[in-house]
mmCIF file of C-alpha atoms and ligand atoms in Angstrom:
data_model
loop_
_atom_site.group_PDB
_atom_site.id
_atom_site.type_symbol
_atom_site.label_atom_id
_atom_site.label_comp_id
_atom_site.label_asym_id
_atom_site.label_seq_id
_atom_site.Cartn_x
_atom_site.Cartn_y
_atom_site.Cartn_z
ATOM 1 C CA MET A 1 127.803 106.421 122.307
ATOM 2 C CA ARG A 2 128.101 102.924 121.540
ATOM 3 C CA LYS A 3 124.370 102.791 121.225
ATOM 4 C CA ALA A 4 124.111 105.609 118.725
ATOM 5 C CA TYR A 5 127.151 103.683 116.842
ATOM 6 C CA ILE A 6 124.930 100.667 116.302
ATOM 7 C CA LEU A 7 121.948 102.345 115.513
ATOM 8 C CA THR A 8 123.848 104.244 112.835
ATOM 9 C CA VAL A 9 124.966 101.107 111.422
ATOM 10 C CA ALA A 10 121.696 99.671 111.681
ATOM 11 C CA LEU A 11 119.799 102.511 109.880
ATOM 12 C CA PHE A 12 122.588 102.067 107.037
ATOM 13 C CA ALA A 13 122.033 98.293 106.783
ATOM 14 C CA VAL A 14 118.368 99.158 106.356
ATOM 15 C CA ALA A 15 118.930 102.003 103.876
ATOM 16 C CA PHE A 16 121.254 99.658 101.663
ATOM 17 C CA SER A 17 118.846 96.569 101.867
ATOM 18 C CA LEU A 18 116.386 98.859 100.511
ATOM 19 C CA ALA A 19 118.109 100.563 97.614
ATOM 20 C CA PHE A 20 119.111 97.001 96.453
ATOM 21 C CA ALA A 21 115.616 95.687 96.858
ATOM 22 C CA SER A 22 115.000 96.800 92.980
ATOM 23 C CA ASP A 23 116.964 97.208 90.160
ATOM 24 C CA PRO A 24 120.096 99.027 90.580
ATOM 25 C CA ASP A 25 119.440 102.962 89.834
ATOM 26 C CA PRO A 26 121.094 104.444 86.534
ATOM 27 C CA LEU A 27 124.614 105.604 86.420
ATOM 28 C CA GLN A 28 123.880 108.014 83.825
ATOM 29 C CA ASP A 29 120.912 109.582 81.853
ATOM 30 C CA PHE A 30 120.403 106.375 80.093
ATOM 31 C CA CYS A 31 122.168 103.590 78.999
ATOM 32 C CA VAL A 32 120.295 102.071 75.647
ATOM 33 C CA ALA A 33 121.059 98.292 75.164
ATOM 34 C CA LEU A 34 123.141 97.444 72.227
ATOM 35 C CA LYS A 35 121.491 94.868 69.945
ATOM 36 C CA ASP A 36 124.397 93.276 68.876
ATOM 37 C CA TYR A 37 126.985 92.337 71.407
ATOM 38 C CA SER A 38 129.611 91.928 68.969
ATOM 39 C CA ASP A 39 129.172 95.555 68.146
ATOM 40 C CA SER A 40 130.904 96.428 71.311
ATOM 41 C CA LYS A 41 133.729 98.971 69.844
ATOM 42 C CA SER A 42 131.859 101.785 71.077
ATOM 43 C CA ALA A 43 130.191 100.420 74.232
ATOM 44 C CA VAL A 44 130.479 100.913 77.877
ATOM 45 C CA PHE A 45 129.566 97.891 80.101
ATOM 46 C CA VAL A 46 127.099 98.945 82.758
ATOM 47 C CA ASN A 47 124.699 96.854 84.599
ATOM 48 C CA GLY A 48 123.071 94.350 82.291
ATOM 49 C CA LYS A 49 123.526 95.223 78.709
ATOM 50 C CA PHE A 50 126.225 97.127 76.955
ATOM 51 C CA CYS A 51 125.381 100.602 76.450
ATOM 52 C CA LYS A 52 125.059 102.319 72.867
ATOM 53 C CA ASP A 53 127.021 105.274 71.889
ATOM 54 C CA PRO A 54 124.998 108.299 73.269
ATOM 55 C CA LYS A 55 125.916 110.313 70.087
ATOM 56 C CA LEU A 56 124.223 107.234 68.072
ATOM 57 C CA VAL A 57 120.849 107.276 70.322
ATOM 58 C CA LYS A 58 117.859 108.094 68.507
ATOM 59 C CA ALA A 59 114.260 108.691 69.672
ATOM 60 C CA GLU A 60 113.481 105.105 68.225
ATOM 61 C CA ASP A 61 115.545 103.504 70.984
ATOM 62 C CA PHE A 62 112.873 104.588 73.457
ATOM 63 C CA PHE A 63 109.771 103.729 71.394
ATOM 64 C CA PHE A 64 107.817 100.934 70.941
ATOM 65 C CA GLU A 65 104.168 100.586 68.939
ATOM 66 C CA GLY A 66 101.701 97.842 68.895
ATOM 67 C CA LEU A 67 100.414 97.750 72.557
ATOM 68 C CA ASN A 68 96.746 98.583 71.089
ATOM 69 C CA ILE A 69 97.026 95.143 69.494
ATOM 70 C CA ALA A 70 95.407 92.283 71.591
ATOM 71 C CA GLY A 71 97.386 89.087 72.086
ATOM 72 C CA ASN A 72 95.592 85.877 70.617
ATOM 73 C CA THR A 73 93.800 84.166 73.967
ATOM 74 C CA ASP A 74 93.009 80.910 72.058
ATOM 75 C CA ASN A 75 94.714 78.749 74.524
ATOM 76 C CA LYS A 76 94.446 76.753 77.141
ATOM 77 C CA VAL A 77 94.387 79.140 79.914
ATOM 78 C CA GLY A 78 92.565 82.060 77.897
ATOM 79 C CA SER A 79 94.971 84.686 78.290
ATOM 80 C CA ASN A 80 98.038 86.203 76.474
ATOM 81 C CA VAL A 81 100.782 88.557 78.013
ATOM 82 C CA THR A 82 102.516 90.874 75.432
ATOM 83 C CA THR A 83 105.752 91.913 77.194
ATOM 84 C CA VAL A 84 107.615 95.246 76.702
ATOM 85 C CA ASN A 85 110.974 94.900 78.540
ATOM 86 C CA VAL A 86 114.780 95.329 77.536
ATOM 87 C CA ASP A 87 114.603 93.085 75.375
ATOM 88 C CA MET A 88 112.124 94.652 72.911
ATOM 89 C CA LEU A 89 112.627 98.167 74.061
ATOM 90 C CA ALA A 90 116.320 98.984 74.373
ATOM 91 C CA GLY A 91 115.932 102.364 75.888
ATOM 92 C CA LEU A 92 114.577 100.567 78.959
ATOM 93 C CA ASN A 93 118.048 99.274 79.928
ATOM 94 C CA THR A 94 119.482 100.342 83.632
ATOM 95 C CA LEU A 95 116.104 102.182 84.189
ATOM 96 C CA GLY A 96 114.299 99.558 85.977
ATOM 97 C CA VAL A 97 110.980 99.691 84.565
ATOM 98 C CA SER A 98 108.792 97.678 81.958
ATOM 99 C CA LEU A 99 105.300 97.288 81.007
ATOM 100 C CA ALA A 100 102.971 94.269 79.674
ATOM 101 C CA ARG A 101 99.709 94.218 78.024
ATOM 102 C CA ILE A 102 97.532 91.043 79.459
ATOM 103 C CA ASP A 103 94.560 89.846 77.354
ATOM 104 C CA PHE A 104 91.785 87.824 78.829
ATOM 105 C CA ALA A 105 89.349 85.764 76.993
ATOM 106 C CA PRO A 106 85.808 85.421 78.852
ATOM 107 C CA TYR A 107 86.696 83.395 82.148
ATOM 108 C CA GLY A 108 90.355 83.095 80.916
ATOM 109 C CA GLU A 109 93.070 83.154 83.599
ATOM 110 C CA ASN A 110 96.693 84.530 84.119
ATOM 111 C CA PRO A 111 97.596 81.308 85.930
ATOM 112 C CA PRO A 112 99.554 81.234 89.339
ATOM 113 C CA HIS A 113 103.070 82.776 88.579
ATOM 114 C CA THR A 114 105.910 85.102 90.118
ATOM 115 C CA HIS A 115 108.158 87.599 88.856
ATOM 116 C CA PRO A 116 111.404 87.272 90.956
ATOM 117 C CA ARG A 117 113.027 90.714 90.262
ATOM 118 C CA GLY A 118 109.899 93.177 90.035
ATOM 119 C CA THR A 119 107.020 94.164 91.635
ATOM 120 C CA GLU A 120 104.013 94.510 89.784
ATOM 121 C CA ILE A 121 101.400 96.979 89.582
ATOM 122 C CA LEU A 122 98.348 96.163 87.395
ATOM 123 C CA VAL A 123 95.564 98.611 86.040
ATOM 124 C CA VAL A 124 92.341 97.083 84.253
ATOM 125 C CA ALA A 125 91.419 98.892 80.892
ATOM 126 C CA GLU A 126 88.499 96.518 80.206
ATOM 127 C CA GLY A 127 86.647 94.041 81.979
ATOM 128 C CA THR A 128 86.459 92.366 85.498
ATOM 129 C CA LEU A 129 89.367 90.286 87.024
ATOM 130 C CA PHE A 130 89.363 88.556 90.188
ATOM 131 C CA VAL A 131 93.285 88.785 91.457
ATOM 132 C CA GLY A 132 95.120 87.682 94.480
ATOM 133 C CA PHE A 133 98.607 86.814 95.788
ATOM 134 C CA VAL A 134 99.747 84.800 98.549
ATOM 135 C CA THR A 135 102.618 85.815 101.135
ATOM 136 C CA SER A 136 105.576 83.803 101.953
ATOM 137 C CA ASN A 137 105.543 80.506 104.015
ATOM 138 C CA THR A 138 105.574 81.881 107.561
ATOM 139 C CA GLU A 139 101.836 82.462 106.856
ATOM 140 C CA ASN A 140 100.720 81.880 103.334
ATOM 141 C CA ARG A 141 98.339 84.521 103.678
ATOM 142 C CA LEU A 142 96.022 85.379 100.909
ATOM 143 C CA PHE A 143 95.162 88.802 99.528
ATOM 144 C CA THR A 144 92.726 88.791 96.843
ATOM 145 C CA LYS A 145 90.117 91.631 95.330
ATOM 146 C CA THR A 146 87.769 91.783 92.173
ATOM 147 C CA LEU A 147 88.619 94.675 90.051
ATOM 148 C CA ASN A 148 86.967 96.635 87.419
ATOM 149 C CA LYS A 149 87.841 99.165 84.686
ATOM 150 C CA GLY A 150 89.857 101.630 86.236
ATOM 151 C CA ASP A 151 90.984 99.671 89.533
ATOM 152 C CA LEU A 152 94.646 98.815 90.311
ATOM 153 C CA PHE A 153 96.188 96.347 92.191
ATOM 154 C CA VAL A 154 99.787 95.479 93.445
ATOM 155 C CA PHE A 155 101.766 92.257 93.477
ATOM 156 C CA PRO A 156 104.810 92.554 95.449
ATOM 157 C CA VAL A 157 108.197 91.304 94.133
ATOM 158 C CA GLY A 158 108.449 87.325 94.225
ATOM 159 C CA LEU A 159 104.972 86.480 95.581
ATOM 160 C CA ILE A 160 102.852 84.056 93.656
ATOM 161 C CA HIS A 161 99.741 85.822 92.000
ATOM 162 C CA PHE A 162 97.158 85.319 89.465
ATOM 163 C CA GLN A 163 94.429 86.860 87.448
ATOM 164 C CA LEU A 164 91.009 85.644 86.523
ATOM 165 C CA ASN A 165 88.622 86.886 84.174
ATOM 166 C CA VAL A 166 85.375 86.613 86.214
ATOM 167 C CA GLY A 167 83.131 88.707 83.487
ATOM 168 C CA LYS A 168 81.213 87.397 80.314
ATOM 169 C CA THR A 169 83.074 89.737 78.117
ATOM 170 C CA LYS A 170 87.116 89.706 77.204
ATOM 171 C CA ALA A 171 89.256 91.821 79.727
ATOM 172 C CA ILE A 172 92.579 93.595 79.144
ATOM 173 C CA ALA A 173 94.995 94.934 81.988
ATOM 174 C CA ILE A 174 98.084 97.061 81.800
ATOM 175 C CA SER A 175 100.725 96.045 84.165
ATOM 176 C CA ALA A 176 103.879 97.878 84.864
ATOM 177 C CA PHE A 177 107.078 96.163 86.641
ATOM 178 C CA SER A 178 109.981 97.690 88.837
ATOM 179 C CA SER A 179 112.364 95.857 86.497
ATOM 180 C CA GLN A 180 113.538 96.213 83.118
ATOM 181 C CA ASN A 181 113.098 92.206 82.832
ATOM 182 C CA ALA A 182 111.208 91.294 85.767
ATOM 183 C CA GLY A 183 111.097 87.362 84.641
ATOM 184 C CA VAL A 184 108.170 85.135 85.006
ATOM 185 C CA ILE A 185 107.875 81.787 86.575
ATOM 186 C CA THR A 186 104.669 80.035 85.914
ATOM 187 C CA ILE A 187 104.071 77.699 88.762
ATOM 188 C CA ALA A 188 102.792 74.712 87.298
ATOM 189 C CA ASN A 189 104.647 75.004 83.990
ATOM 190 C CA ALA A 190 108.206 75.345 86.010
ATOM 191 C CA VAL A 191 107.155 72.195 88.385
ATOM 192 C CA PHE A 192 105.384 69.899 85.762
ATOM 193 C CA GLY A 193 106.727 70.864 82.851
ATOM 194 C CA SER A 194 110.495 71.484 83.220
ATOM 195 C CA ASN A 195 112.911 70.236 80.822
ATOM 196 C CA PRO A 196 114.208 67.803 81.592
ATOM 197 C CA PRO A 197 111.006 66.512 83.880
ATOM 198 C CA ILE A 198 111.408 66.504 87.642
ATOM 199 C CA ASN A 199 111.567 62.988 89.142
ATOM 200 C CA PRO A 200 107.843 62.058 89.763
ATOM 201 C CA ASP A 201 109.094 60.596 93.470
ATOM 202 C CA VAL A 202 110.005 64.529 94.355
ATOM 203 C CA LEU A 203 106.555 65.839 93.034
ATOM 204 C CA THR A 204 104.625 63.351 94.485
ATOM 205 C CA LYS A 205 105.994 63.619 97.981
ATOM 206 C CA ALA A 206 105.995 67.605 97.590
ATOM 207 C CA PHE A 207 102.215 67.545 96.417
ATOM 208 C CA GLN A 208 100.867 64.901 98.414
ATOM 209 C CA LEU A 209 99.338 63.413 95.077
ATOM 210 C CA ASP A 210 99.735 59.777 93.581
ATOM 211 C CA LYS A 211 102.609 59.144 91.173
ATOM 212 C CA ASN A 212 99.774 58.453 88.477
ATOM 213 C CA VAL A 213 98.429 61.928 89.139
ATOM 214 C CA VAL A 214 101.768 63.454 88.556
ATOM 215 C CA GLU A 215 102.726 61.614 85.636
ATOM 216 C CA GLU A 216 99.752 62.739 84.234
ATOM 217 C CA LEU A 217 100.320 66.521 84.902
ATOM 218 C CA GLN A 218 103.667 66.116 83.820
ATOM 219 C CA LYS A 219 102.202 64.763 80.636
ATOM 220 C CA LYS A 220 99.831 67.692 80.203
ATOM 221 C CA PHE A 221 102.784 70.237 80.864
ATOM 222 C CA GLU A 222 105.786 68.431 79.203
ATOM 223 C CA VAL A 223 104.778 69.443 75.198
ATOM 224 C CA ASP A 224 103.203 72.632 75.060
ATOM 225 C CA ASN A 225 103.182 74.973 78.077
ATOM 226 C CA TYR A 226 99.897 76.304 77.102
HETATM 227 C C1 NAG B 1 100.037 85.534 72.382
HETATM 228 O O1 NAG B 1 99.630 86.204 71.118
HETATM 229 C C2 NAG B 1 100.524 86.341 69.951
HETATM 230 C C3 NAG B 1 100.016 87.686 69.188
HETATM 231 O O2 NAG B 1 98.634 87.035 68.311
HETATM 232 C C4 NAG B 1 100.637 84.918 69.386
HETATM 233 O O3 NAG B 1 101.620 85.366 68.389
HETATM 234 C C5 NAG B 1 101.161 84.224 70.611
HETATM 235 O O4 NAG B 1 101.277 82.713 70.247
HETATM 236 C C6 NAG B 1 100.384 84.083 71.763
HETATM 237 N N1 NAG B 1 101.006 83.088 72.901
HETATM 238 C C7 NAG B 1 99.989 82.337 73.467
HETATM 239 C C8 NAG B 1 100.672 81.631 74.470
HETATM 240 O O5 NAG B 1 98.890 81.919 73.302
#
């Protein structure tokens, strides 16, 4: 009897921890974000953003155009992410999904980064990408794959991952996220390009580098994160 009770409690705990592992489920058919928070007379506050009065919702609230247009990859890393999250597409509010187009110049890279709030599923639309992610500290295990057009790869929520164009031509990928706003932390930018800068002593020890190397890296990332 007591064992059954403990098992039930354990099962509930697991069920609830899974339920809260991604964005909260929507509490109604939709909850279109208000553009302007001051226009809150007819708004109800639900998880994240105010909802627009359903009577005023239009098809345009669920519509976004322009993902056919490539981002400009003429930067240091040779990639460009065009994000379509709740900030660009108000109808995504509370629905727990978003999308991005990633363009790569030949040999361009989307450098190691994490999405704190979302799992990513990426499909290659054009070109060849070498992709991978690293598991957390218990093992720091690396999983990699070379992807061609039509291939998919999953990057579990929170884990550090990257994509490198290993082809001689440009590459395009489309990524979907299990969050209306998955967030992005680019490791090098956050660590060496923070504002204000992290005390070099902290990074010298953490990365086992000479102080002058740390300061050089900080100079590289301080002005322009790309
Ligand atoms: C990405 O492309 C857009 C559109 O061409 C451009 O405005 C933006 O500056 C680019 N971002 C980077 C980091 O190169």
